[in-house]
């Protein structure tokens, strides 16, 4: 706390946003004067916030009380001094500090998404390995829309016109929103977020921000904060930024591609490459683990009903866990790189996923392959869309059923977490089913 107190004093912070990420990835917590934050050295929150759905509902009572204390007691949230960031869009000097969740005995709360990522990283550390990730975040800019029944529309850029057609990698199309991105870059720099390249993606007003490679926990924190930053920058310029997996009909979905590699913790050398520069057995086992366990852990990477709208054949989103070198039709792409930078890109997670859980799940799948010495299938040469093996669940319901019956996930993430996560997502799915879509009204109302 002394380092954190000094950091706050140096920046003359007057307010602190104390944050934890719930299962969905929503920022929960309290806003407190800096004097109270320093005095209390953290905050208390009901543990039940970790079982809250995106709609604000909770899981069924029998599950709720089997996972939580019947008295609905508070958990202890302790600030991570390495996860303190300024809030550059605030009107007065404000900090946002990410907290870790513990019970009253000091044990990490299993339902915490950030704690789950820490658990996976500890598994790697026990083997003398250090994973590295580099996420890519896709999102759409849209007109602000107050009516959720209306389709989203592209925003109006500097030229006074809406974007039309596909503008993949267009510099001019991205420059239409220069004032917005200037603020986004300034605010990210003020927070120390390691963002790198801005790309105009395939969809209309769809963008991508790449993060520099680094420590998985740090980058998960940064994605958590980047989503807040991007939304605030968009609101300042009277548009909206959405990380929904499939927000616009007939447009590509938005992904959170995760590049991942593993280094030897002592030497810093990649364990994915042999001394002669060829692929190592550990690298192939890592891919084998991704192939075997992603279909079981898919809800952690595609957590919403809308997430599965990305997975359509012959689109930019893969519908498989095939692997291949420089092959974007594969769910697992191996980019061209030097032996030290050899990595696999997991193209399945959606931008709507909780970054802590998506990264944890992706690394855990690879870890299991390395530990169990799983061999991958043959790499794909050509279009992976034509391959029919290694298929993924097609719906959230199917995916949740597979997840709750996966013994490895229960062993390494804990039965309490798996039960709680699945229950939250089933509550959300039930709420979704209560809403009648415009498609049903358009095609069924007067026809059936």
Short mmCIF file of C-alpha atoms in Angstrom, two decimals:
data_model
loop_
_atom_site.label_atom_id
_atom_site.label_comp_id
_atom_site.label_asym_id
_atom_site.label_seq_id
_atom_site.Cartn_x
_atom_site.Cartn_y
_atom_site.Cartn_z
CA UNK A 1 0.00 0.00 0.00
CA UNK A 2 2.90 2.39 0.59
CA UNK A 3 3.84 2.36 -3.09
CA UNK A 4 0.20 2.81 -4.05
CA UNK A 5 -0.25 5.68 -1.58
CA UNK A 6 2.80 7.40 -3.05
CA UNK A 7 1.45 6.92 -6.55
CA UNK A 8 -1.88 8.46 -5.60
CA UNK A 9 -0.24 11.38 -3.79
CA UNK A 10 2.14 12.09 -6.67
CA UNK A 11 -0.81 12.43 -9.05
CA UNK A 12 -2.93 14.37 -6.53
CA UNK A 13 -5.73 11.86 -6.86
CA UNK A 14 -8.92 12.82 -5.03
CA UNK A 15 -11.17 9.87 -5.93
CA UNK A 16 -10.57 6.18 -6.49
CA UNK A 17 -12.71 3.79 -8.54
CA UNK A 18 -12.25 0.42 -6.83
CA UNK A 19 -12.89 -2.23 -9.49
CA UNK A 20 -13.41 -5.96 -9.83
CA UNK A 21 -14.51 -7.73 -13.00
CA UNK A 22 -17.54 -9.98 -12.66
CA UNK A 23 -18.07 -13.15 -14.69
CA UNK A 24 -19.35 -11.15 -17.67
CA UNK A 25 -16.43 -8.70 -17.48
CA UNK A 26 -18.52 -5.79 -16.17
CA UNK A 27 -16.70 -3.44 -13.80
CA UNK A 28 -18.24 -3.71 -10.33
CA UNK A 29 -17.11 -1.86 -7.24
CA UNK A 30 -17.20 1.47 -5.42
CA UNK A 31 -16.11 5.05 -5.94
CA UNK A 32 -14.50 6.43 -2.81
CA UNK A 33 -12.54 9.50 -1.64
CA UNK A 34 -8.82 8.82 -1.69
CA UNK A 35 -8.54 9.35 2.10
CA UNK A 36 -11.07 6.59 2.76
CA UNK A 37 -9.40 4.30 0.22
CA UNK A 38 -6.01 4.73 1.88
CA UNK A 39 -7.50 4.30 5.34
CA UNK A 40 -9.42 1.13 4.55
CA UNK A 41 -6.78 -0.35 2.22
CA UNK A 42 -9.41 -1.90 -0.01
CA UNK A 43 -13.14 -2.49 0.00
CA UNK A 44 -15.77 -5.05 0.80
CA UNK A 45 -18.37 -6.26 -1.69
CA UNK A 46 -21.03 -8.96 -1.52
CA UNK A 47 -19.60 -12.11 -3.07
CA UNK A 48 -22.92 -12.41 -4.89
CA UNK A 49 -21.85 -9.74 -7.42
CA UNK A 50 -19.75 -12.50 -8.97
CA UNK A 51 -22.94 -14.48 -9.66
CA UNK A 52 -24.77 -11.59 -11.29
CA UNK A 53 -25.82 -11.91 -14.92
CA UNK A 54 -25.50 -9.26 -17.61
CA UNK A 55 -29.18 -8.46 -17.05
CA UNK A 56 -28.65 -7.94 -13.32
CA UNK A 57 -30.38 -11.19 -12.36
CA UNK A 58 -28.92 -13.91 -10.16
CA UNK A 59 -28.73 -17.68 -10.47
CA UNK A 60 -31.42 -19.96 -9.03
CA UNK A 61 -31.61 -20.08 -5.24
CA UNK A 62 -30.48 -23.70 -4.90
CA UNK A 63 -27.28 -22.94 -6.81
CA UNK A 64 -26.88 -19.49 -5.24
CA UNK A 65 -26.93 -20.83 -1.68
CA UNK A 66 -24.83 -23.87 -2.52
CA UNK A 67 -22.02 -21.62 -3.75
CA UNK A 68 -22.34 -18.68 -1.32
CA UNK A 69 -22.73 -18.25 2.42
CA UNK A 70 -26.48 -18.17 3.26
CA UNK A 71 -25.87 -14.87 5.09
CA UNK A 72 -24.66 -13.28 1.83
CA UNK A 73 -21.46 -12.12 3.51
CA UNK A 74 -18.94 -9.71 2.04
CA UNK A 75 -15.72 -10.71 0.35
CA UNK A 76 -12.52 -8.78 1.00
CA UNK A 77 -11.24 -6.92 -2.06
CA UNK A 78 -7.59 -5.94 -1.88
CA UNK A 79 -6.03 -3.43 -4.32
CA UNK A 80 -3.27 -4.61 -6.64
CA UNK A 81 -0.62 -1.88 -6.56
CA UNK A 82 0.51 -3.00 -10.02
CA UNK A 83 -2.97 -2.45 -11.44
CA UNK A 84 -3.52 1.23 -10.65
CA UNK A 85 -4.31 3.54 -13.56
CA UNK A 86 -5.44 7.16 -13.94
CA UNK A 87 -8.90 7.93 -15.33
CA UNK A 88 -8.00 10.53 -17.98
CA UNK A 89 -11.60 11.34 -18.95
CA UNK A 90 -12.66 12.17 -15.38
CA UNK A 91 -13.39 15.79 -14.46
CA UNK A 92 -11.21 15.67 -11.34
CA UNK A 93 -8.03 13.64 -10.61
CA UNK A 94 -9.32 10.08 -10.38
CA UNK A 95 -7.66 6.66 -10.29
CA UNK A 96 -9.05 3.24 -11.12
CA UNK A 97 -7.53 0.40 -9.12
CA UNK A 98 -8.23 -3.25 -9.90
CA UNK A 99 -8.77 -5.40 -6.82
CA UNK A 100 -8.40 -9.10 -6.06
CA UNK A 101 -11.11 -10.97 -4.18
CA UNK A 102 -10.52 -13.00 -1.01
CA UNK A 103 -12.66 -14.62 1.66
CA UNK A 104 -12.33 -13.60 5.30
CA UNK A 105 -9.63 -16.26 5.80
CA UNK A 106 -7.51 -14.74 3.03
CA UNK A 107 -8.19 -17.43 0.43
CA UNK A 108 -8.70 -16.33 -3.20
CA UNK A 109 -12.36 -16.35 -4.24
CA UNK A 110 -12.83 -19.07 -6.85
CA UNK A 111 -15.62 -17.21 -8.66
CA UNK A 112 -13.31 -14.28 -9.43
CA UNK A 113 -12.31 -14.14 -13.11
CA UNK A 114 -8.96 -12.49 -12.30
CA UNK A 115 -8.19 -15.18 -9.74
CA UNK A 116 -8.90 -17.83 -12.36
CA UNK A 117 -6.26 -16.36 -14.66
CA UNK A 118 -3.82 -16.27 -11.73
CA UNK A 119 -4.50 -19.97 -11.10
CA UNK A 120 -3.62 -20.86 -14.68
CA UNK A 121 -0.46 -18.75 -14.61
CA UNK A 122 0.59 -20.56 -11.41
CA UNK A 123 0.30 -23.88 -13.25
CA UNK A 124 2.78 -22.64 -15.85
CA UNK A 125 5.10 -21.29 -13.16
CA UNK A 126 5.21 -24.69 -11.46
CA UNK A 127 6.60 -26.15 -14.70
CA UNK A 128 9.18 -23.38 -15.10
CA UNK A 129 7.26 -21.84 -18.00
CA UNK A 130 6.21 -18.23 -18.63
CA UNK A 131 3.35 -17.68 -21.07
CA UNK A 132 3.22 -14.57 -23.27
CA UNK A 133 0.11 -13.27 -25.02
CA UNK A 134 -0.69 -10.57 -27.56
CA UNK A 135 -4.43 -9.87 -27.90
CA UNK A 136 -6.19 -8.22 -30.83
CA UNK A 137 -9.50 -6.49 -30.11
CA UNK A 138 -12.12 -5.88 -32.80
CA UNK A 139 -15.10 -3.57 -32.28
CA UNK A 140 -17.66 -1.49 -34.16
CA UNK A 141 -18.35 2.22 -34.10
CA UNK A 142 -22.05 2.95 -34.56
CA UNK A 143 -24.55 5.76 -34.34
CA UNK A 144 -25.97 6.12 -30.86
CA UNK A 145 -29.27 4.26 -30.71
CA UNK A 146 -31.79 4.59 -27.89
CA UNK A 147 -34.17 1.91 -29.19
CA UNK A 148 -32.74 -1.63 -28.95
CA UNK A 149 -35.37 -2.84 -31.47
CA UNK A 150 -33.75 -0.77 -34.23
CA UNK A 151 -30.75 -2.07 -36.23
CA UNK A 152 -27.44 -0.34 -35.61
CA UNK A 153 -26.26 2.17 -38.21
CA UNK A 154 -22.73 3.30 -39.15
CA UNK A 155 -21.76 6.64 -37.60
CA UNK A 156 -21.16 9.81 -39.58
CA UNK A 157 -17.47 10.60 -40.01
CA UNK A 158 -15.55 13.85 -40.53
CA UNK A 159 -16.73 14.04 -44.14
CA UNK A 160 -20.34 14.23 -42.99
CA UNK A 161 -21.13 10.89 -44.61
CA UNK A 162 -21.74 7.38 -43.39
CA UNK A 163 -19.31 4.68 -44.41
CA UNK A 164 -20.60 2.30 -47.09
CA UNK A 165 -19.26 -0.99 -48.39
CA UNK A 166 -16.30 -2.97 -47.11
CA UNK A 167 -13.23 -0.88 -46.25
CA UNK A 168 -10.71 -3.47 -45.07
CA UNK A 169 -7.39 -1.85 -44.07
CA UNK A 170 -8.53 1.52 -45.46
CA UNK A 171 -6.48 4.38 -44.00
CA UNK A 172 -8.92 7.04 -45.17
CA UNK A 173 -11.91 5.20 -43.68
CA UNK A 174 -10.14 4.97 -40.31
CA UNK A 175 -9.18 8.65 -40.56
CA UNK A 176 -12.86 9.55 -40.74
CA UNK A 177 -12.80 9.16 -36.96
CA UNK A 178 -9.44 10.81 -36.25
CA UNK A 179 -10.66 13.07 -33.42
CA UNK A 180 -12.10 10.06 -31.59
CA UNK A 181 -8.96 7.97 -32.03
CA UNK A 182 -6.73 10.88 -30.99
CA UNK A 183 -8.54 10.93 -27.65
CA UNK A 184 -8.42 7.14 -27.42
CA UNK A 185 -4.64 7.08 -28.00
CA UNK A 186 -4.05 9.97 -25.57
CA UNK A 187 -6.11 8.31 -22.87
CA UNK A 188 -4.47 4.92 -23.41
CA UNK A 189 -1.04 6.54 -23.21
CA UNK A 190 -2.01 8.30 -19.99
CA UNK A 191 -2.98 4.92 -18.52
CA UNK A 192 0.08 3.11 -19.87
CA UNK A 193 -1.97 0.68 -21.95
CA UNK A 194 0.28 -1.16 -24.41
CA UNK A 195 -1.77 -0.65 -27.55
CA UNK A 196 0.01 -0.88 -30.86
CA UNK A 197 -1.65 -0.88 -34.27
CA UNK A 198 -5.01 0.54 -35.34
CA UNK A 199 -6.59 -1.26 -38.29
CA UNK A 200 -9.85 -0.76 -40.15
CA UNK A 201 -11.36 -4.22 -40.23
CA UNK A 202 -13.65 -5.79 -42.83
CA UNK A 203 -16.99 -4.63 -41.44
CA UNK A 204 -18.55 -1.20 -41.93
CA UNK A 205 -16.95 1.06 -39.30
CA UNK A 206 -15.34 -2.01 -37.73
CA UNK A 207 -11.91 -1.40 -36.20
CA UNK A 208 -9.17 -3.44 -34.58
CA UNK A 209 -6.63 -2.49 -31.94
CA UNK A 210 -3.60 -4.72 -31.41
CA UNK A 211 -1.83 -4.95 -28.06
CA UNK A 212 1.90 -5.47 -27.67
CA UNK A 213 2.86 -8.92 -26.38
CA UNK A 214 3.46 -9.32 -22.68
CA UNK A 215 2.36 -10.78 -19.36
CA UNK A 216 -1.14 -12.33 -19.59
CA UNK A 217 -2.46 -10.83 -16.33
CA UNK A 218 -1.27 -7.34 -17.21
CA UNK A 219 -2.81 -7.56 -20.68
CA UNK A 220 -6.10 -8.90 -19.34
CA UNK A 221 -6.20 -5.89 -17.00
CA UNK A 222 -5.48 -3.62 -19.94
CA UNK A 223 -8.25 -5.10 -22.11
CA UNK A 224 -10.66 -4.70 -19.20
CA UNK A 225 -9.72 -1.00 -19.02
CA UNK A 226 -9.46 -0.52 -22.80
CA UNK A 227 -13.11 -1.39 -23.25
CA UNK A 228 -14.02 1.33 -20.76
CA UNK A 229 -11.66 3.76 -22.47
CA UNK A 230 -12.98 3.07 -25.97
CA UNK A 231 -16.59 3.47 -24.89
CA UNK A 232 -15.80 6.77 -23.13
CA UNK A 233 -13.95 8.13 -26.16
CA UNK A 234 -16.86 7.18 -28.40
CA UNK A 235 -19.41 8.82 -26.11
CA UNK A 236 -17.37 12.04 -26.07
CA UNK A 237 -17.74 12.16 -29.87
CA UNK A 238 -21.45 11.26 -29.83
CA UNK A 239 -21.05 7.75 -31.23
CA UNK A 240 -21.05 4.31 -29.62
CA UNK A 241 -18.38 1.64 -29.48
CA UNK A 242 -19.58 -1.95 -29.12
CA UNK A 243 -17.67 -5.14 -28.42
CA UNK A 244 -20.64 -7.38 -29.13
CA UNK A 245 -19.56 -10.46 -31.04
CA UNK A 246 -22.08 -9.90 -33.86
CA UNK A 247 -23.76 -6.51 -33.54
CA UNK A 248 -24.76 -5.90 -37.17
CA UNK A 249 -26.68 -8.19 -39.53
CA UNK A 250 -24.72 -9.33 -42.60
CA UNK A 251 -21.48 -7.85 -41.24
CA UNK A 252 -18.49 -9.79 -39.85
CA UNK A 253 -18.33 -10.50 -36.15
CA UNK A 254 -15.81 -9.03 -33.74
CA UNK A 255 -13.12 -11.27 -32.28
CA UNK A 256 -10.52 -11.15 -29.55
CA UNK A 257 -7.69 -13.03 -31.23
CA UNK A 258 -5.12 -14.27 -28.71
CA UNK A 259 -1.53 -14.87 -29.82
CA UNK A 260 0.14 -17.08 -27.24
CA UNK A 261 3.62 -18.46 -26.73
CA UNK A 262 5.55 -19.98 -23.84
CA UNK A 263 9.07 -19.16 -22.66
CA UNK A 264 11.43 -20.98 -20.33
CA UNK A 265 11.21 -18.90 -17.16
CA UNK A 266 14.96 -19.07 -16.47
CA UNK A 267 16.52 -18.71 -19.92
CA UNK A 268 13.80 -16.66 -21.60
CA UNK A 269 14.00 -18.91 -24.64
CA UNK A 270 10.89 -20.14 -26.40
CA UNK A 271 9.92 -23.70 -25.50
CA UNK A 272 7.98 -23.80 -28.75
CA UNK A 273 11.18 -24.09 -30.85
CA UNK A 274 14.00 -26.60 -30.95
CA UNK A 275 17.66 -25.53 -31.05
CA UNK A 276 17.62 -25.86 -34.85
CA UNK A 277 14.59 -23.55 -35.12
CA UNK A 278 11.99 -26.24 -35.88
CA UNK A 279 8.70 -26.71 -34.05
CA UNK A 280 9.19 -28.42 -30.70
CA UNK A 281 7.10 -31.25 -29.34
CA UNK A 282 5.86 -28.91 -26.62
CA UNK A 283 4.53 -26.57 -29.32
CA UNK A 284 2.69 -29.40 -31.06
CA UNK A 285 1.33 -30.64 -27.72
CA UNK A 286 0.16 -27.11 -26.94
CA UNK A 287 -1.81 -27.07 -30.19
CA UNK A 288 -3.11 -30.56 -29.44
CA UNK A 289 -4.44 -29.31 -26.11
CA UNK A 290 -6.14 -26.37 -27.76
CA UNK A 291 -7.79 -28.69 -30.26
CA UNK A 292 -9.04 -31.11 -27.62
CA UNK A 293 -10.21 -28.73 -24.92
CA UNK A 294 -11.43 -25.57 -26.69
CA UNK A 295 -14.72 -27.33 -27.57
CA UNK A 296 -15.14 -28.03 -23.83
CA UNK A 297 -14.13 -24.54 -22.69
CA UNK A 298 -15.83 -22.61 -25.50
CA UNK A 299 -18.29 -20.66 -23.27
CA UNK A 300 -15.30 -18.93 -21.67
CA UNK A 301 -14.37 -17.61 -25.12
CA UNK A 302 -17.90 -17.27 -26.53
CA UNK A 303 -19.98 -16.50 -23.43
CA UNK A 304 -23.22 -15.09 -24.86
CA UNK A 305 -26.05 -16.15 -27.14
CA UNK A 306 -24.86 -13.49 -29.58
CA UNK A 307 -21.33 -14.96 -29.49
CA UNK A 308 -22.42 -17.93 -31.58
CA UNK A 309 -23.70 -15.71 -34.37
CA UNK A 310 -20.02 -15.21 -35.31
CA UNK A 311 -19.52 -18.86 -36.07
CA UNK A 312 -20.87 -19.12 -39.60
CA UNK A 313 -19.26 -21.05 -42.49
CA UNK A 314 -17.40 -19.05 -45.12
CA UNK A 315 -17.04 -15.94 -42.96
CA UNK A 316 -13.97 -14.37 -41.40
CA UNK A 317 -14.67 -16.31 -38.17
CA UNK A 318 -13.48 -19.92 -38.01
CA UNK A 319 -15.88 -22.75 -37.26
CA UNK A 320 -13.22 -25.27 -36.32
CA UNK A 321 -10.16 -25.96 -34.18
CA UNK A 322 -7.99 -26.97 -37.10
CA UNK A 323 -4.49 -25.53 -37.27
CA UNK A 324 -2.27 -24.39 -40.10
CA UNK A 325 0.60 -22.08 -40.87
CA UNK A 326 -0.50 -18.63 -42.10
CA UNK A 327 -4.03 -19.99 -42.55
CA UNK A 328 -6.85 -17.70 -41.43
CA UNK A 329 -9.54 -20.27 -42.18
CA UNK A 330 -8.23 -22.25 -39.19
CA UNK A 331 -9.33 -21.60 -35.66
CA UNK A 332 -5.67 -21.99 -34.68
CA UNK A 333 -3.31 -20.07 -36.95
CA UNK A 334 0.47 -20.26 -36.72
CA UNK A 335 1.83 -16.93 -38.01
CA UNK A 336 5.15 -16.75 -39.83
CA UNK A 337 7.80 -15.76 -37.28
CA UNK A 338 11.31 -16.34 -36.04
CA UNK A 339 11.88 -19.43 -33.85
CA UNK A 340 12.03 -17.29 -30.68
CA UNK A 341 8.70 -15.66 -31.54
CA UNK A 342 6.91 -18.85 -32.57
CA UNK A 343 3.30 -18.69 -31.40
CA UNK A 344 -0.21 -19.85 -32.11
CA UNK A 345 -3.10 -17.45 -32.67
CA UNK A 346 -6.38 -18.59 -31.14
CA UNK A 347 -8.98 -16.98 -33.44
CA UNK A 348 -12.07 -18.33 -31.67
CA UNK A 349 -12.62 -15.94 -28.71
CA UNK A 350 -15.10 -13.14 -29.30
CA UNK A 351 -14.57 -9.49 -28.41
CA UNK A 352 -17.47 -9.89 -25.98
CA UNK A 353 -15.59 -12.40 -23.83
CA UNK A 354 -14.26 -11.58 -20.38
CA UNK A 355 -10.56 -11.15 -21.16
CA UNK A 356 -9.45 -12.77 -17.88
CA UNK A 357 -11.47 -15.90 -18.60
CA UNK A 358 -10.76 -16.10 -22.34
CA UNK A 359 -7.00 -15.84 -21.80
CA UNK A 360 -7.14 -18.23 -18.84
CA UNK A 361 -9.10 -20.79 -20.84
CA UNK A 362 -6.89 -20.51 -23.93
CA UNK A 363 -3.71 -20.93 -21.89
CA UNK A 364 -5.20 -23.76 -19.83
CA UNK A 365 -6.15 -25.72 -22.96
CA UNK A 366 -2.58 -25.40 -24.26
CA UNK A 367 -1.15 -26.30 -20.86
CA UNK A 368 -3.22 -29.49 -20.68
CA UNK A 369 -1.91 -30.49 -24.08
CA UNK A 370 1.68 -29.98 -22.92
CA UNK A 371 1.13 -31.91 -19.68
CA UNK A 372 -0.84 -34.74 -21.31
CA UNK A 373 1.43 -34.81 -24.38
CA UNK A 374 -1.48 -34.53 -26.80
CA UNK A 375 -0.66 -34.66 -30.49
CA UNK A 376 -2.51 -32.36 -32.89
CA UNK A 377 -4.15 -33.36 -36.13
CA UNK A 378 -2.30 -32.79 -39.38
CA UNK A 379 -2.01 -29.10 -40.30
CA UNK A 380 -4.46 -27.85 -42.92
CA UNK A 381 -3.11 -26.87 -46.31
CA UNK A 382 -5.86 -24.78 -47.87
CA UNK A 383 -9.42 -24.08 -46.76
CA UNK A 384 -10.22 -25.42 -43.31
CA UNK A 385 -13.90 -24.67 -43.93
CA UNK A 386 -14.04 -27.88 -45.96
CA UNK A 387 -12.95 -30.02 -42.99
CA UNK A 388 -15.76 -31.53 -40.96
CA UNK A 389 -13.87 -32.98 -37.99
CA UNK A 390 -13.16 -31.21 -34.72
CA UNK A 391 -16.44 -29.31 -34.90
CA UNK A 392 -17.45 -26.90 -32.19
CA UNK A 393 -20.77 -26.67 -30.33
CA UNK A 394 -23.26 -24.70 -32.44
CA UNK A 395 -25.22 -23.05 -29.62
CA UNK A 396 -24.55 -21.66 -26.17
CA UNK A 397 -26.78 -24.38 -24.68
CA UNK A 398 -24.71 -27.16 -26.25
CA UNK A 399 -21.48 -25.46 -25.22
CA UNK A 400 -22.55 -25.05 -21.58
CA UNK A 401 -23.52 -28.71 -21.38
CA UNK A 402 -20.10 -29.77 -22.63
CA UNK A 403 -18.36 -27.37 -20.25
CA UNK A 404 -20.11 -28.61 -17.11
CA UNK A 405 -19.18 -32.20 -17.94
CA UNK A 406 -15.48 -31.53 -18.57
CA UNK A 407 -13.49 -33.13 -15.76
CA UNK A 408 -10.32 -31.17 -16.54
CA UNK A 409 -12.05 -27.79 -16.22
CA UNK A 410 -13.54 -28.83 -12.90
CA UNK A 411 -10.12 -30.02 -11.69
CA UNK A 412 -8.14 -26.94 -12.67
CA UNK A 413 -10.72 -24.15 -12.40
CA UNK A 414 -12.74 -25.64 -9.55
CA UNK A 415 -16.25 -27.09 -9.42
CA UNK A 416 -17.54 -23.93 -7.72
CA UNK A 417 -16.41 -21.75 -10.59
CA UNK A 418 -17.68 -24.08 -13.33
CA UNK A 419 -21.07 -24.45 -11.62
CA UNK A 420 -21.38 -20.71 -11.04
CA UNK A 421 -20.32 -19.69 -14.53
CA UNK A 422 -22.65 -22.16 -16.24
CA UNK A 423 -25.54 -21.11 -13.99
CA UNK A 424 -25.04 -17.40 -14.78
CA UNK A 425 -24.97 -18.07 -18.51
CA UNK A 426 -28.09 -20.22 -18.32
CA UNK A 427 -29.93 -17.40 -16.57
CA UNK A 428 -28.93 -15.08 -19.40
CA UNK A 429 -30.00 -17.64 -22.00
CA UNK A 430 -33.42 -17.99 -20.37
CA UNK A 431 -33.85 -14.20 -20.42
CA UNK A 432 -32.91 -14.15 -24.11
CA UNK A 433 -35.60 -16.72 -24.92
CA UNK A 434 -38.29 -14.46 -23.48
CA UNK A 435 -37.63 -11.79 -26.13
CA UNK A 436 -39.28 -12.13 -29.54
CA UNK A 437 -36.96 -11.10 -32.38
CA UNK A 438 -37.73 -8.96 -35.40
CA UNK A 439 -36.96 -11.99 -37.63
CA UNK A 440 -39.78 -13.94 -36.00
CA UNK A 441 -42.19 -11.07 -36.46
CA UNK A 442 -41.11 -10.51 -40.08
CA UNK A 443 -41.25 -14.08 -41.31
CA UNK A 444 -43.61 -15.95 -38.99
CA UNK A 445 -46.22 -13.40 -37.92
CA UNK A 446 -48.51 -13.74 -40.96
CA UNK A 447 -47.06 -16.87 -42.58
CA UNK A 448 -47.34 -19.80 -40.22
#
